[in-house]
GROMACS .gro file of C-alpha atoms in nm:
model
  257
    1MET     CA    1  -0.409  -9.647  -2.034
    2SER     CA    2  -0.527  -9.995  -2.121
    3ASP     CA    3  -0.763 -10.179  -1.890
    4ARG     CA    4  -0.620 -10.501  -2.034
    5HIS     CA    5  -0.284 -10.481  -1.859
    6VAL     CA    6  -0.135 -10.831  -1.836
    7PRO     CA    7   0.003 -10.900  -1.486
    8VAL     CA    8   0.331 -11.075  -1.425
    9MET     CA    9   0.324 -11.451  -1.362
   10LEU     CA   10  -0.034 -11.476  -1.486
   11ALA     CA   11  -0.011 -11.837  -1.601
   12GLU     CA   12   0.179 -11.944  -1.290
   13ALA     CA   13  -0.071 -11.779  -1.055
   14ILE     CA   14  -0.372 -11.940  -1.223
   15ALA     CA   15  -0.197 -12.278  -1.229
   16ALA     CA   16  -0.126 -12.246  -0.855
   17LEU     CA   17  -0.496 -12.186  -0.787
   18ALA     CA   18  -0.599 -12.482  -1.010
   19PRO     CA   19  -0.950 -12.338  -1.050
   20ARG     CA   20  -1.251 -12.569  -1.054
   21ALA     CA   21  -1.536 -12.481  -1.289
   22ASP     CA   22  -1.786 -12.433  -1.005
   23GLY     CA   23  -1.545 -12.282  -0.752
   24ILE     CA   24  -1.549 -11.949  -0.569
   25TYR     CA   25  -1.226 -11.751  -0.599
   26VAL     CA   26  -1.100 -11.425  -0.452
   27ASP     CA   27  -0.876 -11.184  -0.641
   28ALA     CA   28  -0.767 -10.976  -0.343
   29THR     CA   29  -0.571 -10.729  -0.560
   30PHE     CA   30  -0.783 -10.668  -0.870
   31GLY     CA   31  -0.568 -10.397  -1.033
   32ARG     CA   32  -0.694 -10.398  -1.390
   33GLY     CA   33  -0.834 -10.745  -1.373
   34GLY     CA   34  -0.582 -10.961  -1.553
   35HIS     CA   35  -0.603 -11.239  -1.297
   36THR     CA   36  -0.980 -11.203  -1.260
   37ARG     CA   37  -1.039 -11.234  -1.634
   38ALA     CA   38  -0.819 -11.543  -1.648
   39LEU     CA   39  -1.015 -11.698  -1.363
   40LEU     CA   40  -1.351 -11.617  -1.522
   41ALA     CA   41  -1.234 -11.780  -1.844
   42ARG     CA   42  -1.179 -12.106  -1.656
   43LEU     CA   43  -1.500 -12.105  -1.455
   44GLY     CA   44  -1.837 -12.242  -1.552
   45VAL     CA   45  -2.172 -12.075  -1.507
   46ARG     CA   46  -2.179 -12.164  -1.136
   47GLY     CA   47  -1.832 -12.029  -1.062
   48ARG     CA   48  -1.774 -11.694  -0.894
   49VAL     CA   49  -1.496 -11.441  -0.851
   50ILE     CA   50  -1.497 -11.187  -0.568
   51ALA     CA   51  -1.247 -10.911  -0.650
   52LEU     CA   52  -1.115 -10.650  -0.406
   53ASP     CA   53  -0.925 -10.330  -0.466
   54ARG     CA   54  -0.898 -10.010  -0.263
   55ASP     CA   55  -0.828  -9.798  -0.574
   56PRO     CA   56  -1.148  -9.635  -0.708
   57GLN     CA   57  -1.011  -9.643  -1.064
   58ALA     CA   58  -0.952 -10.018  -1.042
   59VAL     CA   59  -1.302 -10.073  -0.906
   60ALA     CA   60  -1.452  -9.864  -1.188
   61ALA     CA   61  -1.259 -10.072  -1.442
   62GLY     CA   62  -1.383 -10.392  -1.280
   63ARG     CA   63  -1.745 -10.288  -1.296
   64THR     CA   64  -1.723 -10.250  -1.674
   65ILE     CA   65  -1.659 -10.623  -1.716
   66GLY     CA   66  -2.028 -10.695  -1.684
   67ASP     CA   67  -2.000 -11.063  -1.591
   68PRO     CA   68  -2.271 -11.181  -1.348
   69ARG     CA   69  -2.020 -11.423  -1.192
   70LEU     CA   70  -1.804 -11.131  -1.077
   71VAL     CA   71  -1.849 -10.915  -0.766
   72VAL     CA   72  -1.613 -10.616  -0.736
   73VAL     CA   73  -1.568 -10.461  -0.391
   74GLN     CA   74  -1.386 -10.139  -0.308
   75ALA     CA   75  -1.182 -10.238  -0.004
   76ALA     CA   76  -0.826 -10.292   0.107
   77PHE     CA   77  -0.747 -10.661   0.133
   78GLY     CA   78  -0.722 -10.623   0.509
   79ALA     CA   79  -1.103 -10.608   0.492
   80LEU     CA   80  -1.120 -10.944   0.312
   81ALA     CA   81  -1.318 -11.117   0.587
   82ALA     CA   82  -1.588 -10.848   0.587
   83ALA     CA   83  -1.600 -10.842   0.206
   84LEU     CA   84  -1.655 -11.218   0.189
   85ALA     CA   85  -1.923 -11.203   0.457
   86ALA     CA   86  -2.104 -10.929   0.264
   87ALA     CA   87  -2.084 -11.139  -0.053
   88GLY     CA   88  -2.229 -11.440   0.127
   89ALA     CA   89  -1.914 -11.649   0.086
   90SER     CA   90  -1.829 -11.821   0.413
   91GLN     CA   91  -1.579 -12.045   0.232
   92VAL     CA   92  -1.388 -12.005  -0.093
   93ASP     CA   93  -1.180 -12.236  -0.311
   94GLY     CA   94  -0.888 -12.005  -0.371
   95VAL     CA   95  -0.744 -11.664  -0.289
   96LEU     CA   96  -0.485 -11.472  -0.489
   97PHE     CA   97  -0.272 -11.176  -0.378
   98ASP     CA   98  -0.049 -10.985  -0.621
   99LEU     CA   99   0.126 -10.752  -0.380
  100GLY     CA  100   0.267 -10.403  -0.424
  101VAL     CA  101   0.185 -10.111  -0.650
  102SER     CA  102   0.016 -10.182  -0.984
  103SER     CA  103   0.149 -10.072  -1.323
  104PRO     CA  104  -0.150  -9.840  -1.389
  105GLN     CA  105  -0.079  -9.662  -1.060
  106LEU     CA  106   0.286  -9.614  -1.156
  107ASP     CA  107   0.201  -9.509  -1.510
  108GLU     CA  108  -0.035  -9.229  -1.404
  109ALA     CA  109   0.202  -8.952  -1.295
  110ALA     CA  110  -0.062  -8.764  -1.097
  111ARG     CA  111  -0.084  -9.050  -0.845
  112GLY     CA  112   0.265  -8.961  -0.719
  113PHE     CA  113   0.405  -9.315  -0.697
  114SER     CA  114   0.693  -9.265  -0.938
  115PHE     CA  115   1.003  -9.049  -0.907
  116ARG     CA  116   1.054  -9.051  -1.284
  117VAL     CA  117   0.794  -8.778  -1.352
  118ASP     CA  118   0.727  -8.466  -1.145
  119ALA     CA  119   0.385  -8.483  -0.980
  120PRO     CA  120   0.209  -8.419  -0.650
  121LEU     CA  121   0.356  -8.645  -0.381
  122ASP     CA  122   0.045  -8.848  -0.299
  123MET     CA  123   0.108  -9.228  -0.314
  124ARG     CA  124  -0.232  -9.326  -0.174
  125MET     CA  125  -0.382  -9.631  -0.343
  126ASP     CA  126  -0.719  -9.482  -0.249
  127PRO     CA  127  -0.670  -9.108  -0.310
  128THR     CA  128  -1.004  -9.033  -0.142
  129SER     CA  129  -0.895  -9.168   0.194
  130GLY     CA  130  -0.613  -9.125   0.442
  131GLU     CA  131  -0.301  -8.911   0.451
  132SER     CA  132  -0.086  -8.840   0.147
  133ALA     CA  133   0.290  -8.889   0.148
  134ALA     CA  134   0.338  -8.511   0.134
  135ALA     CA  135   0.117  -8.460   0.439
  136TRP     CA  136   0.304  -8.724   0.636
  137LEU     CA  137   0.645  -8.583   0.538
  138ALA     CA  138   0.530  -8.242   0.660
  139ARG     CA  139   0.452  -8.362   1.013
  140ALA     CA  140   0.672  -8.666   1.088
  141ASP     CA  141   0.969  -8.608   1.316
  142GLU     CA  142   1.319  -8.713   1.217
  143ALA     CA  143   1.308  -9.036   1.417
  144ALA     CA  144   0.983  -9.148   1.251
  145LEU     CA  145   1.119  -9.061   0.907
  146ARG     CA  146   1.436  -9.258   0.974
  147GLU     CA  147   1.246  -9.560   1.106
  148VAL     CA  148   1.003  -9.580   0.812
  149ILE     CA  149   1.273  -9.533   0.548
  150ARG     CA  150   1.504  -9.785   0.715
  151ASN     CA  151   1.242 -10.050   0.795
  152TYR     CA  152   1.020 -10.032   0.488
  153GLY     CA  153   1.283  -9.929   0.235
  154GLU     CA  154   1.567 -10.136   0.379
  155GLU     CA  155   1.768  -9.819   0.320
  156ARG     CA  156   2.111  -9.806   0.484
  157PHE     CA  157   2.125  -9.426   0.442
  158ALA     CA  158   1.791  -9.372   0.621
  159GLY     CA  159   1.942  -9.141   0.883
  160ARG     CA  160   2.103  -8.918   0.625
  161ILE     CA  161   1.783  -8.902   0.419
  162ALA     CA  162   1.569  -8.820   0.725
  163LYS     CA  163   1.801  -8.532   0.817
  164ALA     CA  164   1.785  -8.402   0.458
  165ILE     CA  165   1.403  -8.411   0.460
  166VAL     CA  166   1.381  -8.221   0.787
  167ALA     CA  167   1.629  -7.958   0.664
  168ALA     CA  168   1.454  -7.921   0.327
  169ARG     CA  169   1.106  -7.874   0.471
  170ARG     CA  170   1.230  -7.586   0.689
  171ARG     CA  171   1.293  -7.400   0.363
  172GLU     CA  172   0.975  -7.506   0.182
  173PRO     CA  173   0.712  -7.783   0.194
  174ILE     CA  174   0.802  -8.105   0.011
  175ARG     CA  175   0.502  -8.139  -0.216
  176THR     CA  176   0.624  -8.309  -0.534
  177THR     CA  177   0.796  -8.629  -0.638
  178ARG     CA  178   1.079  -8.433  -0.800
  179GLN     CA  179   1.155  -8.241  -0.480
  180LEU     CA  180   1.179  -8.563  -0.283
  181ALA     CA  181   1.379  -8.752  -0.545
  182ASP     CA  182   1.627  -8.466  -0.580
  183LEU     CA  183   1.691  -8.430  -0.208
  184VAL     CA  184   1.730  -8.807  -0.165
  185GLY     CA  185   1.967  -8.814  -0.462
  186ALA     CA  186   2.178  -8.543  -0.299
  187ALA     CA  187   2.184  -8.733   0.033
  188VAL     CA  188   2.261  -9.076  -0.117
  189ARG     CA  189   2.566  -9.056  -0.339
  190THR     CA  190   2.614  -9.431  -0.393
  191ARG     CA  191   2.361  -9.690  -0.499
  192GLU     CA  192   2.346 -10.032  -0.663
  193PRO     CA  193   2.415 -10.015  -1.039
  194GLY     CA  194   2.099  -9.937  -1.234
  195GLN     CA  195   1.897  -9.831  -0.929
  196ASP     CA  196   1.787  -9.472  -0.875
  197PRO     CA  197   1.890  -9.336  -0.531
  198ALA     CA  198   1.525  -9.259  -0.454
  199THR     CA  199   1.395  -9.612  -0.517
  200ARG     CA  200   1.408  -9.737  -0.159
  201THR     CA  201   1.272  -9.417  -0.006
  202PHE     CA  202   0.974  -9.410  -0.243
  203GLN     CA  203   0.904  -9.776  -0.166
  204ALA     CA  204   0.916  -9.705   0.207
  205LEU     CA  205   0.676  -9.409   0.188
  206ARG     CA  206   0.432  -9.601  -0.031
  207ILE     CA  207   0.425  -9.895   0.207
  208HIS     CA  208   0.379  -9.665   0.507
  209VAL     CA  209   0.112  -9.441   0.355
  210ASN     CA  210  -0.096  -9.743   0.250
  211GLN     CA  211  -0.012  -9.957   0.555
  212GLU     CA  212   0.057 -10.241   0.314
  213LEU     CA  213   0.236 -10.474   0.554
  214ALA     CA  214  -0.020 -10.429   0.830
  215GLU     CA  215  -0.299 -10.502   0.581
  216LEU     CA  216  -0.115 -10.815   0.466
  217GLU     CA  217  -0.072 -10.943   0.822
  218ILE     CA  218  -0.450 -10.916   0.868
  219ALA     CA  219  -0.547 -11.051   0.526
  220LEU     CA  220  -0.341 -11.370   0.511
  221PRO     CA  221  -0.489 -11.541   0.820
  222ALA     CA  222  -0.836 -11.427   0.712
  223ALA     CA  223  -0.784 -11.580   0.367
  224MET     CA  224  -0.650 -11.909   0.499
  225GLY     CA  225  -0.928 -11.932   0.755
  226ARG     CA  226  -1.189 -11.917   0.481
  227LEU     CA  227  -1.040 -12.171   0.241
  228ALA     CA  228  -1.258 -12.477   0.184
  229ALA     CA  229  -1.103 -12.822   0.208
  230GLY     CA  230  -0.851 -12.847  -0.075
  231GLY     CA  231  -0.859 -12.471  -0.130
  232ARG     CA  232  -0.548 -12.286  -0.241
  233LEU     CA  233  -0.374 -11.960  -0.155
  234ALA     CA  234  -0.140 -11.800  -0.411
  235VAL     CA  235   0.073 -11.495  -0.329
  236ILE     CA  236   0.299 -11.299  -0.565
  237SER     CA  237   0.544 -11.084  -0.368
  238PHE     CA  238   0.827 -10.863  -0.485
  239HIS     CA  239   1.047 -10.786  -0.186
  240SER     CA  240   1.173 -10.943   0.133
  241LEU     CA  241   0.938 -10.758   0.370
  242GLU     CA  242   0.628 -10.906   0.207
  243ASP     CA  243   0.796 -11.242   0.156
  244ARG     CA  244   0.880 -11.273   0.526
  245ILE     CA  245   0.520 -11.206   0.630
  246VAL     CA  246   0.382 -11.454   0.376
  247LYS     CA  247   0.620 -11.733   0.477
  248THR     CA  248   0.556 -11.676   0.848
  249ALA     CA  249   0.177 -11.684   0.800
  250MET     CA  250   0.194 -12.001   0.593
  251ARG     CA  251   0.427 -12.170   0.841
  252ASP     CA  252   0.202 -12.077   1.132
  253ALA     CA  253  -0.106 -12.205   0.949
  254SER     CA  254   0.059 -12.534   0.855
  255SER     CA  255   0.184 -12.601   1.208
  256GLY     CA  256  -0.168 -12.593   1.350
  257PRO     CA  257  -0.285 -12.475   1.694
   0.00000   0.00000   0.00000
């Protein structure tokens, strides 16, 4: 796996931040550092980047960069305010979020994010903390399963899938990505062309296990509250649930008290 993965919309994201040579910038979703490296390349000796990621592998990759202008913090972006306080940055000139799962997480089968390869059903962005997808599936009741799959996956067959999960786990624990993908595929017989039946369910479980939307709702106001005059916030989002939260936060911030 390359640590030089190039993120989507790299040029557009950096252009949106319009980095100043002596500015302080936050990469709230470090991943493998594509955005951070691009920022560092545009900063002078007095510039700084504070990078956050909850994934220990991402943090380890970040600490190999060896640039004194970079601080890498292992934390979910919901902890952005505390991370900035610890780094001595009361105000920053720009904050970037690239939301969702990263390509390295999808590419490593053992992380359990993808239904394309059989692997333990984990899905935690920080595999050392919290409850795995398999553990949650083992204990959640049918109503909770239905609500998560419907709300976070925008899945119209959520009720049918929840029933299938409950029935399947009576026979044996659902521990692998293949088990889950197969039972969802059997429950959902129609899907948009080119989309696997399990896509929306896997998205829903990932968002729930990592509390991604709750973290975002905390992080956005914290980021905007710490922008210096003229500072910029850039957010790359990939689905309507994230997009709605981002637009609401920006509208609320622009309307004032």
